[in-house]
Coordinates of C-alpha atoms in Angstrom, one line a residue:
M57 CA -225.1 -8.9 -14.0
R58 CA -225.0 -5.8 -12.1
Q59 CA -225.4 -4.2 -15.3
T60 CA -228.4 -4.6 -17.6
F61 CA -228.6 -4.1 -21.3
D62 CA -232.3 -3.1 -22.3
E63 CA -233.0 0.7 -22.6
S64 CA -235.6 2.1 -20.2
T65 CA -236.9 4.4 -22.8
D66 CA -237.1 4.6 -26.5
R67 CA -237.9 7.4 -28.9
S68 CA -241.7 7.2 -28.4
F69 CA -241.9 8.5 -24.9
G70 CA -241.9 12.3 -26.3
P71 CA -244.8 11.9 -28.6
K72 CA -246.6 9.6 -25.9
H73 CA -246.2 11.8 -23.1
V74 CA -245.8 15.7 -23.9
P75 CA -250.1 15.4 -24.7
L76 CA -250.2 13.8 -21.0
I77 CA -248.3 16.6 -20.0
R78 CA -249.7 19.2 -21.9
K79 CA -253.1 18.3 -20.6
A80 CA -251.9 18.2 -16.9
M81 CA -250.9 22.0 -17.4
A82 CA -253.6 23.0 -18.9
D83 CA -255.8 21.8 -15.8
Q84 CA -253.5 23.8 -13.6
G85 CA -253.8 26.8 -16.2
L86 CA -250.3 26.6 -17.2
D87 CA -248.6 28.0 -20.9
G88 CA -245.6 25.8 -20.4
F89 CA -243.7 23.9 -18.0
V90 CA -239.7 23.6 -17.1
I91 CA -238.3 20.3 -16.1
P92 CA -235.0 19.9 -14.9
H93 CA -232.8 16.6 -15.1
E94 CA -232.1 17.1 -11.1
D95 CA -234.8 15.5 -8.5
E96 CA -235.5 16.9 -5.0
H97 CA -231.7 16.2 -3.6
Q98 CA -230.4 17.6 -6.6
N99 CA -229.0 14.0 -7.8
E100 CA -227.0 13.9 -10.9
Y101 CA -227.9 10.2 -10.7
L102 CA -231.3 9.0 -9.9
P103 CA -234.0 6.8 -8.6
A104 CA -236.3 5.6 -11.4
A105 CA -238.9 7.4 -9.7
N106 CA -237.4 10.2 -9.9
D107 CA -236.1 10.7 -13.5
R108 CA -238.5 12.7 -14.7
L109 CA -236.5 14.3 -17.7
A110 CA -236.3 10.5 -19.1
W111 CA -239.7 10.1 -18.8
A112 CA -241.0 12.9 -20.4
T113 CA -238.5 13.0 -23.4
G114 CA -236.6 9.6 -23.6
F115 CA -233.1 11.1 -22.8
T116 CA -231.5 9.6 -20.5
G117 CA -228.1 11.2 -19.9
S118 CA -226.9 12.9 -16.3
A119 CA -227.3 16.3 -17.8
G120 CA -230.1 18.4 -19.1
A121 CA -233.4 20.0 -19.3
A122 CA -236.5 20.8 -21.3
V123 CA -239.4 23.1 -21.6
I124 CA -242.7 22.1 -22.5
L125 CA -244.9 24.5 -24.1
K126 CA -248.3 24.9 -25.7
D127 CA -247.5 24.1 -29.2
K128 CA -243.7 23.7 -29.0
A129 CA -241.3 22.2 -27.0
A130 CA -237.2 22.0 -26.4
I131 CA -234.7 19.7 -24.9
F132 CA -231.3 21.4 -23.8
V133 CA -228.1 19.2 -23.7
D134 CA -224.4 19.7 -23.2
G135 CA -221.6 19.0 -25.9
R136 CA -220.9 15.2 -24.4
Y137 CA -224.7 14.4 -25.2
T138 CA -225.1 15.4 -28.7
L139 CA -224.9 12.4 -30.5
Q140 CA -227.1 10.0 -27.6
V141 CA -230.1 12.9 -27.7
R142 CA -230.5 12.2 -31.4
D143 CA -230.6 8.6 -30.6
Q144 CA -232.8 8.9 -27.8
V145 CA -235.2 11.7 -28.5
D146 CA -237.9 12.2 -30.9
Q147 CA -237.2 15.4 -32.6
G148 CA -240.6 15.8 -34.1
T149 CA -241.4 16.5 -30.5
F150 CA -238.4 18.1 -29.2
E151 CA -236.2 20.9 -30.9
I152 CA -232.5 20.2 -29.4
R153 CA -230.6 23.3 -28.1
D154 CA -227.7 23.9 -26.1
L155 CA -228.0 23.5 -22.2
V156 CA -224.6 26.0 -21.9
E157 CA -224.4 28.4 -24.6
G158 CA -228.0 30.4 -23.8
G159 CA -229.8 26.9 -22.0
V160 CA -233.1 27.2 -20.8
P161 CA -233.2 31.0 -19.4
A162 CA -232.4 31.9 -23.3
Y163 CA -235.3 29.5 -24.6
I164 CA -237.6 31.3 -22.2
E165 CA -236.9 34.7 -23.3
T166 CA -237.3 34.1 -26.7
A167 CA -239.9 31.4 -27.3
T168 CA -242.1 32.7 -25.1
A169 CA -245.1 35.3 -25.2
R170 CA -246.2 38.1 -22.6
G171 CA -248.8 37.2 -20.4
Q172 CA -248.1 33.5 -20.5
V173 CA -247.7 31.6 -17.2
I174 CA -245.1 29.0 -16.8
G175 CA -244.9 26.3 -14.3
Y176 CA -241.8 25.4 -12.1
D177 CA -241.6 22.5 -9.2
P178 CA -240.1 24.7 -6.4
R179 CA -238.7 21.3 -4.8
L180 CA -236.5 20.5 -8.2
H181 CA -234.7 23.9 -8.9
S182 CA -232.0 25.5 -6.8
P183 CA -232.4 29.2 -5.8
D184 CA -230.2 30.4 -8.4
A185 CA -231.1 28.5 -11.2
L186 CA -234.6 29.8 -10.4
D187 CA -233.5 33.5 -10.5
R188 CA -232.2 33.2 -13.9
L189 CA -235.5 31.5 -15.1
K190 CA -237.2 34.2 -13.8
A191 CA -235.2 37.3 -15.3
A192 CA -235.7 35.5 -18.7
A193 CA -239.2 35.2 -18.0
A194 CA -239.5 38.9 -17.0
K195 CA -237.8 40.0 -20.4
A196 CA -240.3 38.1 -22.3
G197 CA -243.5 39.6 -20.2
A198 CA -244.3 35.8 -19.0
Q199 CA -244.8 34.8 -15.5
L200 CA -242.8 32.0 -13.7
R201 CA -245.3 30.2 -11.2
P202 CA -244.7 27.7 -8.7
V203 CA -247.3 25.0 -8.9
S204 CA -248.3 21.7 -6.6
P205 CA -248.6 19.1 -7.5
N206 CA -246.0 18.4 -10.6
P207 CA -248.4 18.2 -13.5
L208 CA -245.5 15.8 -14.9
D209 CA -246.3 13.8 -12.0
T210 CA -249.8 14.0 -12.3
A211 CA -249.5 12.8 -16.1
W212 CA -247.0 10.0 -15.0
G213 CA -249.9 8.7 -12.8
Q214 CA -249.7 5.0 -11.5
S215 CA -246.9 3.9 -13.7
R216 CA -244.3 5.9 -12.0
P217 CA -242.1 3.6 -9.7
P218 CA -242.0 3.9 -6.0
Q219 CA -239.6 5.8 -4.1
P220 CA -236.9 3.6 -2.8
T221 CA -236.6 2.6 0.4
A222 CA -233.0 0.5 0.8
P223 CA -231.6 0.4 4.6
V224 CA -229.4 2.5 5.5
V225 CA -225.9 0.9 7.0
P226 CA -223.1 2.1 9.3
H227 CA -219.8 3.0 7.4
P228 CA -217.3 1.9 9.9
L229 CA -214.8 4.0 11.1
Q230 CA -211.6 1.7 9.4
Y231 CA -213.1 3.5 5.9
S232 CA -214.4 6.7 7.3
G233 CA -211.6 7.8 9.1
E234 CA -213.2 10.1 11.4
D235 CA -216.2 9.6 13.7
S236 CA -219.6 11.3 12.8
A237 CA -219.6 13.0 16.3
S238 CA -216.0 14.3 15.6
K239 CA -217.4 15.5 11.9
R240 CA -220.7 17.0 13.7
H241 CA -218.6 19.1 16.5
R242 CA -216.5 20.5 13.8
L243 CA -218.7 21.2 11.5
G244 CA -221.0 22.7 14.3
E245 CA -218.2 25.2 15.5
S246 CA -218.0 26.2 12.1
L247 CA -222.0 27.0 11.7
A248 CA -221.2 29.1 15.2
A249 CA -218.3 31.2 14.0
R250 CA -220.5 32.5 11.2
G251 CA -222.9 33.5 13.8
A252 CA -225.4 30.4 12.8
Q253 CA -227.5 28.2 15.0
A254 CA -228.3 25.6 12.5
A255 CA -227.6 24.5 9.1
V256 CA -229.9 22.4 6.6
I257 CA -228.5 19.3 4.9
T258 CA -230.5 17.8 1.6
A259 CA -227.3 16.4 -0.6
P260 CA -227.5 12.2 0.2
A261 CA -223.6 12.5 -0.1
S262 CA -223.4 15.1 2.3
I263 CA -226.2 12.9 4.3
A264 CA -223.6 9.7 4.2
W265 CA -220.8 11.4 4.9
L266 CA -221.6 13.7 8.1
F267 CA -223.1 10.1 9.6
N268 CA -220.9 7.7 8.4
V269 CA -223.1 5.9 7.1
R270 CA -224.5 4.6 3.7
G271 CA -227.5 3.7 1.3
G272 CA -228.3 2.6 -1.9
D273 CA -231.4 4.9 -3.3
V274 CA -229.3 6.3 -5.9
I275 CA -228.3 4.1 -8.6
R276 CA -224.4 3.0 -9.0
S277 CA -224.3 5.3 -5.4
P278 CA -223.8 3.8 -2.2
L279 CA -226.5 7.2 -1.3
P280 CA -229.3 7.5 1.0
I281 CA -232.0 9.8 0.5
G282 CA -232.8 11.9 3.3
Q283 CA -232.3 15.2 5.1
A284 CA -230.8 16.8 8.1
I285 CA -230.5 19.3 10.3
L286 CA -227.0 20.0 11.9
N287 CA -227.0 22.3 15.0
A288 CA -224.2 24.4 16.0
D289 CA -223.6 22.5 19.1
G290 CA -223.1 19.3 17.0
S291 CA -226.5 18.0 17.9
A292 CA -228.9 16.9 14.7
R293 CA -232.1 16.0 13.1
L294 CA -232.2 12.6 10.6
F295 CA -235.2 12.5 8.5
L296 CA -235.2 9.3 7.0
D297 CA -238.0 6.8 5.6
P298 CA -239.0 4.4 8.7
Q299 CA -238.5 1.5 6.3
K300 CA -235.0 2.4 5.8
V301 CA -233.8 2.4 9.3
T302 CA -231.9 -0.7 10.2
P303 CA -231.9 -2.5 13.6
D304 CA -228.5 -0.7 14.6
L305 CA -228.7 2.2 13.1
P306 CA -230.3 4.1 15.9
A307 CA -227.0 3.2 18.5
W308 CA -224.5 3.7 15.8
L309 CA -225.9 7.9 15.5
G310 CA -226.0 8.3 18.8
N311 CA -228.1 10.2 21.6
E312 CA -226.7 13.4 19.8
V313 CA -228.6 12.6 16.7
R314 CA -232.6 12.4 16.7
L315 CA -234.3 9.9 14.2
E316 CA -237.5 11.7 12.6
T317 CA -239.4 10.7 9.1
P318 CA -239.6 12.8 6.2
G319 CA -243.1 14.1 7.2
D320 CA -241.6 15.6 10.1
L321 CA -239.8 17.9 8.6
P322 CA -241.7 20.9 7.4
Q323 CA -242.7 21.4 11.0
A324 CA -238.9 21.1 11.8
L325 CA -237.9 24.2 9.6
A326 CA -241.0 25.9 11.1
E327 CA -239.0 25.4 14.8
L328 CA -236.2 27.4 13.0
R329 CA -237.8 30.2 13.8
G330 CA -235.8 33.6 14.8
Q331 CA -232.4 31.6 13.9
Q332 CA -230.0 32.0 11.5
V333 CA -230.3 29.1 9.1
L334 CA -227.3 28.1 6.7
V335 CA -228.6 26.5 3.1
D336 CA -226.3 25.7 0.0
P337 CA -228.8 27.6 -2.8
S338 CA -226.4 25.1 -5.1
Q339 CA -227.7 21.9 -3.6
S340 CA -230.7 22.8 -2.0
S341 CA -234.2 23.2 -4.0
S342 CA -235.8 26.7 -3.5
W343 CA -238.5 25.2 -1.6
Y344 CA -236.2 24.9 1.9
F345 CA -235.7 28.2 1.3
E346 CA -239.3 29.4 1.2
A347 CA -240.1 26.8 4.0
L348 CA -237.7 29.1 6.6
G349 CA -238.5 32.4 4.9
S350 CA -242.3 31.9 5.9
A351 CA -241.4 30.0 9.2
G352 CA -239.5 33.2 10.3
A353 CA -235.7 32.5 9.8
T354 CA -233.1 33.9 8.7
V355 CA -231.7 31.8 5.5
Q356 CA -227.5 32.2 4.9
R357 CA -226.7 31.2 1.8
G358 CA -223.6 29.4 2.0
E359 CA -221.8 26.4 0.7
D360 CA -222.7 23.0 2.2
P361 CA -220.7 23.0 5.3
C362 CA -219.6 19.1 4.5
V363 CA -218.8 19.8 0.8
M364 CA -215.4 20.7 1.6
P365 CA -214.0 18.3 4.5
R366 CA -215.8 15.6 2.3
A367 CA -213.9 16.7 -0.5
C368 CA -210.5 16.9 1.2
K369 CA -210.0 13.4 2.1
N370 CA -208.3 12.2 5.2
P371 CA -205.6 9.5 5.2
V372 CA -207.5 6.9 6.3
E373 CA -209.2 7.6 3.1
I374 CA -206.1 8.3 1.3
E375 CA -204.8 4.8 1.5
G376 CA -208.5 2.9 1.3
T377 CA -208.4 4.5 -2.4
K378 CA -205.2 3.2 -2.9
R379 CA -205.8 -0.1 -1.3
A380 CA -209.4 -0.1 -3.6
H381 CA -207.5 1.0 -6.9
A382 CA -204.6 -1.5 -6.5
R383 CA -207.5 -4.4 -6.4
D384 CA -209.3 -3.0 -9.0
G385 CA -206.4 -2.3 -11.4
A386 CA -205.7 -6.4 -11.2
A387 CA -209.3 -6.7 -12.2
L388 CA -208.9 -4.4 -14.8
T389 CA -205.2 -5.5 -16.2
R390 CA -206.9 -9.3 -17.0
F391 CA -209.5 -7.5 -18.5
L392 CA -206.7 -6.0 -20.8
H393 CA -204.9 -9.0 -21.2
W394 CA -208.5 -10.9 -22.4
V395 CA -208.6 -8.1 -24.9
A396 CA -205.2 -8.0 -26.3
T397 CA -205.3 -12.2 -26.9
E398 CA -208.7 -14.0 -26.5
G399 CA -210.0 -10.6 -27.9
Q400 CA -207.7 -10.1 -30.4
A401 CA -208.1 -13.6 -32.2
N402 CA -212.4 -13.5 -31.4
P403 CA -213.0 -9.9 -31.4
P404 CA -216.1 -9.1 -28.8
D405 CA -218.8 -7.4 -28.8
E406 CA -219.4 -4.4 -26.5
I407 CA -222.0 -6.3 -24.3
E408 CA -219.3 -9.2 -24.3
A409 CA -216.6 -6.8 -23.0
V410 CA -218.7 -5.4 -20.2
S411 CA -219.7 -8.5 -18.6
K412 CA -216.4 -10.1 -18.7
L413 CA -215.3 -6.7 -16.9
E414 CA -217.6 -7.1 -14.6
A415 CA -216.7 -10.6 -14.1
F416 CA -212.9 -10.1 -13.2
R417 CA -214.1 -7.6 -10.7
E418 CA -216.5 -10.0 -8.9
E419 CA -213.8 -11.8 -8.8
T420 CA -212.1 -9.8 -6.2
G421 CA -214.7 -10.9 -3.9
A422 CA -215.1 -7.0 -2.5
L423 CA -217.2 -5.4 -4.8
K424 CA -220.4 -3.7 -3.5
D425 CA -221.6 -2.2 -6.9
L426 CA -220.3 -0.9 -10.3
S427 CA -219.6 3.2 -9.5
F428 CA -221.6 3.8 -13.0
D429 CA -222.6 1.4 -15.9
T430 CA -219.8 0.6 -17.8
I431 CA -219.3 2.5 -21.0
A432 CA -217.8 0.1 -24.1
G433 CA -217.7 2.0 -27.3
A434 CA -216.6 -0.1 -30.1
A435 CA -215.4 2.1 -33.3
S436 CA -217.7 4.6 -34.0
N437 CA -219.5 4.0 -30.8
G438 CA -216.7 5.1 -28.9
A439 CA -217.2 8.6 -30.2
I440 CA -220.4 8.9 -28.0
V441 CA -218.9 10.4 -25.0
H442 CA -221.5 8.8 -22.4
Y443 CA -222.5 5.7 -24.7
R444 CA -223.5 2.8 -22.8
P445 CA -224.3 -0.5 -24.8
T446 CA -227.8 -1.9 -24.9
Q447 CA -229.6 -5.0 -27.3
R448 CA -229.9 -2.5 -29.7
L449 CA -226.9 -0.4 -30.2
N450 CA -224.7 -3.4 -29.3
K451 CA -221.5 -3.5 -31.9
R452 CA -219.2 -5.9 -32.6
T453 CA -215.2 -5.3 -32.2
E454 CA -213.3 -5.2 -35.6
Q455 CA -209.9 -5.6 -37.0
G456 CA -208.3 -2.4 -37.2
S457 CA -210.7 -0.5 -34.4
L458 CA -210.4 0.8 -31.4
L459 CA -212.4 -0.1 -28.2
L460 CA -212.8 2.6 -25.4
V461 CA -214.0 1.2 -22.3
D462 CA -214.9 3.5 -19.2
S463 CA -215.6 1.8 -15.8
G464 CA -215.5 1.9 -12.1
A465 CA -216.2 0.2 -9.3
Q466 CA -217.4 0.8 -5.8
Y467 CA -215.4 -0.8 -2.5
L468 CA -216.4 -0.4 1.2
D469 CA -212.7 1.4 1.0
G470 CA -212.9 3.4 -2.1
T471 CA -214.3 4.5 -5.7
T472 CA -212.7 3.9 -8.9
D473 CA -213.1 5.6 -12.4
V474 CA -211.0 4.3 -15.1
T475 CA -210.6 4.8 -18.7
R476 CA -208.4 2.4 -21.2
T477 CA -208.6 2.9 -25.0
V478 CA -207.0 -0.5 -27.2
A479 CA -206.6 -1.1 -30.6
I480 CA -208.3 -4.1 -31.9
G481 CA -205.9 -5.6 -34.8
E482 CA -203.1 -2.9 -36.1
P483 CA -204.5 0.6 -35.5
S484 CA -204.3 2.9 -38.2
A485 CA -201.3 6.0 -38.2
E486 CA -203.9 8.4 -37.3
M487 CA -205.5 7.1 -34.4
C488 CA -201.9 6.4 -32.9
E489 CA -201.0 9.8 -33.9
R490 CA -204.7 11.1 -31.7
F491 CA -203.7 8.6 -29.1
T492 CA -200.3 10.4 -28.6
L493 CA -201.7 13.8 -28.5
V494 CA -204.2 12.7 -25.9
L495 CA -201.6 10.8 -23.7
K496 CA -199.5 14.1 -24.1
G497 CA -202.1 16.2 -22.3
H498 CA -202.9 13.4 -20.0
L499 CA -198.8 13.1 -19.0
A500 CA -198.7 17.0 -18.5
L501 CA -201.6 17.5 -16.2
A502 CA -200.5 14.1 -14.2
R503 CA -197.0 15.4 -13.6
V504 CA -197.7 19.7 -13.0
R505 CA -196.7 21.2 -9.8
F506 CA -198.8 24.3 -8.8
P507 CA -198.8 26.4 -5.6
A508 CA -202.0 26.8 -3.1
G509 CA -204.5 28.6 -4.5
T510 CA -204.8 27.1 -8.0
T511 CA -207.9 26.2 -9.8
G512 CA -209.0 23.0 -11.5
S513 CA -210.1 26.0 -14.6
A514 CA -206.2 27.2 -14.3
L515 CA -204.8 23.3 -14.9
D516 CA -207.5 22.2 -18.2
A517 CA -205.4 23.9 -20.8
L518 CA -202.6 21.7 -19.8
A519 CA -204.8 18.7 -20.9
R520 CA -205.4 20.3 -24.3
M521 CA -202.1 21.6 -25.8
A522 CA -201.4 19.0 -27.8
L523 CA -204.5 18.5 -28.8
W524 CA -205.2 22.4 -30.1
A525 CA -201.3 22.3 -31.8
H526 CA -203.2 20.1 -34.3
G527 CA -206.3 21.9 -34.2
L528 CA -208.3 19.6 -32.2
D529 CA -210.1 19.5 -28.7
Y530 CA -213.3 17.7 -27.0
D531 CA -216.3 18.4 -25.7
H532 CA -216.4 17.6 -22.1
G533 CA -214.4 18.6 -19.0
T534 CA -211.0 17.3 -18.2
G535 CA -211.2 16.3 -14.2
H536 CA -214.3 15.8 -11.7
G537 CA -213.8 15.0 -8.0
V538 CA -214.8 11.6 -6.8
G539 CA -215.8 10.2 -3.8
S540 CA -214.9 7.9 -0.9
Y541 CA -217.1 4.9 -1.6
L542 CA -219.9 7.9 -2.6
G543 CA -220.4 9.2 -5.6
V544 CA -218.0 8.7 -8.5
H545 CA -218.7 12.4 -9.7
E546 CA -218.1 14.8 -6.5
G547 CA -217.7 18.3 -6.2
P548 CA -216.9 21.5 -5.8
Q549 CA -213.6 20.6 -7.2
R550 CA -213.3 19.9 -11.0
I551 CA -211.1 20.4 -14.0
A552 CA -212.1 22.2 -17.1
K553 CA -212.4 25.5 -19.2
Q554 CA -215.5 27.0 -17.3
P555 CA -214.0 28.9 -14.8
N556 CA -214.2 27.2 -11.4
M557 CA -213.1 29.3 -7.9
V558 CA -212.6 25.8 -5.7
A559 CA -208.7 25.8 -5.5
L560 CA -207.5 22.3 -5.3
R561 CA -206.5 21.7 -1.9
P562 CA -204.5 18.4 -0.2
G563 CA -206.6 15.3 0.0
M564 CA -209.0 15.9 -3.0
I565 CA -209.5 13.4 -6.0
V566 CA -209.9 14.3 -9.3
S567 CA -210.1 12.4 -12.2
N568 CA -207.6 12.8 -15.7
E569 CA -209.3 12.3 -18.9
P570 CA -208.6 14.0 -21.8
G571 CA -210.3 12.5 -24.9
Y572 CA -210.6 12.9 -29.0
Y573 CA -213.6 11.9 -30.7
K574 CA -214.0 11.6 -34.4
E575 CA -217.8 11.3 -35.2
G576 CA -218.9 8.2 -37.1
A577 CA -215.3 6.7 -36.5
Y578 CA -213.6 5.8 -33.4
G579 CA -213.0 7.5 -29.6
I580 CA -210.3 7.9 -27.3
R581 CA -210.3 8.5 -23.8
I582 CA -206.9 7.8 -21.0
E583 CA -208.1 8.3 -17.7
T584 CA -206.7 7.8 -14.4
L585 CA -207.7 9.1 -10.9
Q586 CA -205.3 11.4 -8.9
Y587 CA -205.2 13.0 -5.5
V588 CA -203.8 16.2 -4.7
T589 CA -200.8 16.1 -2.4
E590 CA -199.2 17.9 0.3
P591 CA -197.2 21.2 -0.4
A592 CA -193.9 20.3 -1.0
M593 CA -190.4 22.4 -2.4
I594 CA -189.0 21.4 -4.8
D595 CA -184.6 21.9 -5.2
G596 CA -184.2 25.3 -5.9
G597 CA -187.5 26.6 -5.5
E598 CA -189.0 30.1 -2.8
R599 CA -192.1 27.9 -2.8
P600 CA -193.7 24.4 -1.9
M601 CA -195.9 23.1 -4.4
L602 CA -198.8 21.1 -4.3
G603 CA -198.7 18.3 -7.1
F604 CA -200.9 14.8 -8.2
E605 CA -200.0 11.4 -7.1
T606 CA -202.0 9.0 -9.6
L607 CA -203.8 6.4 -8.1
T608 CA -205.0 4.1 -11.0
L609 CA -202.7 1.2 -12.1
A610 CA -203.5 -0.2 -15.2
P611 CA -201.1 -0.6 -18.3
I612 CA -201.8 1.7 -21.4
D613 CA -202.1 0.5 -24.7
R614 CA -198.2 0.9 -25.9
R615 CA -198.8 0.0 -29.7
L616 CA -201.2 3.2 -29.8
I617 CA -198.2 5.0 -28.5
A618 CA -196.3 7.1 -31.6
T619 CA -193.3 7.3 -29.5
A620 CA -191.6 9.6 -32.2
L621 CA -194.4 12.4 -30.7
M622 CA -193.0 12.2 -27.0
T623 CA -190.4 14.1 -25.7
A624 CA -188.1 12.0 -23.3
E625 CA -189.2 13.3 -20.3
E626 CA -193.0 11.8 -21.0
R627 CA -191.6 8.8 -22.2
A628 CA -189.5 8.5 -19.1
Q629 CA -192.8 9.2 -17.3
I630 CA -195.1 6.6 -19.0
D631 CA -191.8 4.3 -17.9
A632 CA -192.2 4.9 -14.5
Y633 CA -196.0 4.6 -14.4
H634 CA -196.0 1.5 -16.1
A635 CA -193.2 0.3 -13.5
R636 CA -195.4 1.2 -10.8
V637 CA -198.6 -0.9 -12.4
L638 CA -196.1 -3.6 -12.6
A639 CA -195.2 -3.6 -8.9
A640 CA -198.3 -3.2 -7.4
V641 CA -200.5 -5.4 -9.8
G642 CA -198.4 -8.2 -10.9
P643 CA -197.8 -10.0 -7.2
Q644 CA -201.8 -9.9 -8.3
V645 CA -202.9 -11.6 -11.0
P646 CA -202.2 -15.6 -13.1
A647 CA -198.8 -16.2 -14.2
E648 CA -199.8 -16.1 -17.6
V649 CA -201.4 -12.2 -17.0
R650 CA -198.2 -11.7 -14.9
A651 CA -196.0 -12.5 -17.7
W652 CA -197.9 -10.0 -20.6
L653 CA -198.0 -7.0 -18.1
E654 CA -194.4 -7.7 -18.0
A655 CA -194.0 -7.5 -21.3
V656 CA -196.7 -4.4 -22.1
C657 CA -194.9 -2.7 -18.9
A658 CA -191.3 -2.8 -20.6
P659 CA -189.7 0.8 -21.4
L660 CA -191.2 2.4 -24.4

């Protein structure tokens, strides 16, 4: 098994570790310390050695923060984790607060006192986030101070896991669609056009994309941790731990790329004195800005030049991800058949479901890894948005309940992410109604046409309208970007209520995943991936319109569809999608699975 069901933290972490952190704070003359979830590379999913928030609090979600003061502490999470944080974190140690509404700056402004010194590690905070913290501290009359060493790291001590050293390997042209030299020179020209002589690249996904390499330093993502300096002439310096450098890597990178160690980075930044250097304040920590400023470089704040080209997949990447989804769809369909047959007679528990789905993916012979730990939530556990089964929490499905399974896989040609909610036994009328409202929003977002310049936030309401009309909603985004054998969560595009200024462009892959969650009862989510198509004219139209083409291929549980709530257009849309699923997946699965698939994909 790639996925384990043990827990890496427990509720005792806060009571055990906070006193150690406070002692280390006191030794440095600090009255408080800010702990972000992000690490030195602003990763969402972290190596164990960098999962500081989990060690300090017990919370293992992919977003959050904490503030530890002398006499109190708070943890901050968003709406996805309101149930999980109460299960994992000792509330006698940490007050639970909202990450989005006010968040850490509001807490610092109200909970700190004049003259207090609040520490932060400049390697872990983006400049923009740090500016907000400094402004909040100033209002309280407190001082925000950069510290080294990190007092949490001091408290963690010898028990801290070692930094990962997974080998960095070439990612062939048959999957990337463009060689590294072409990417580097293309991006170098864009740097020159804005008057920059170099750019500092720190995001692992950008390192992987720019140099056509993959690694394994970040859990569930084939990412190498490192840094790079890209020059306007297309040459580059790549800083990797020597233990990661495989024998064929230097030749793969070529003569224009100089391999160096992370220890060489400070000197390399110092050598940029007098140059205009582009750095992304949302991807690179404050430390880089301070180091470049001290060296005498002029820092240009701007978007990582790899971000937008990486987001807009080229034709080779789109064709690869289509193959990956067809392959993955066959594995998922075999799993859904198992749930619909054996799983109905002998309802599985969550761990059995996760293990079975992983086994089907392994049988493709192409699985490189999961794209995240599978979420399999039976009944009330399905209402926990980012729930992960463990031995302690494992629940067996039962008749009259729902099973929500959100899963994905990493293949050399693409990354998948799909959620299906299925009925175990006979679903209630309420379950069918709520499922159909979610489905209506999902279909609306799948069929929308929109002009160039439209952002994901402009489309988000389409996925919620049917739910809103019944006084219902969900507390997570509707869609995130997805990489090409990279991270399952990739920016800059997203579909969410929160404003996003990034327009959707052809080749971008986004998820479409509205949901509904009834605490203590069940959860519903329907998720497929789709990519933005090239603009095309609509008959009788005046402007070309972009749209989406669905990538994910797996049946939707028709037993949960209340057809009376659906329009003729929606029923036709489901029928057309199921016809695609049958045509693409049917030839890949055993005869008994195909027979079942024909039945569940029949027109409504």
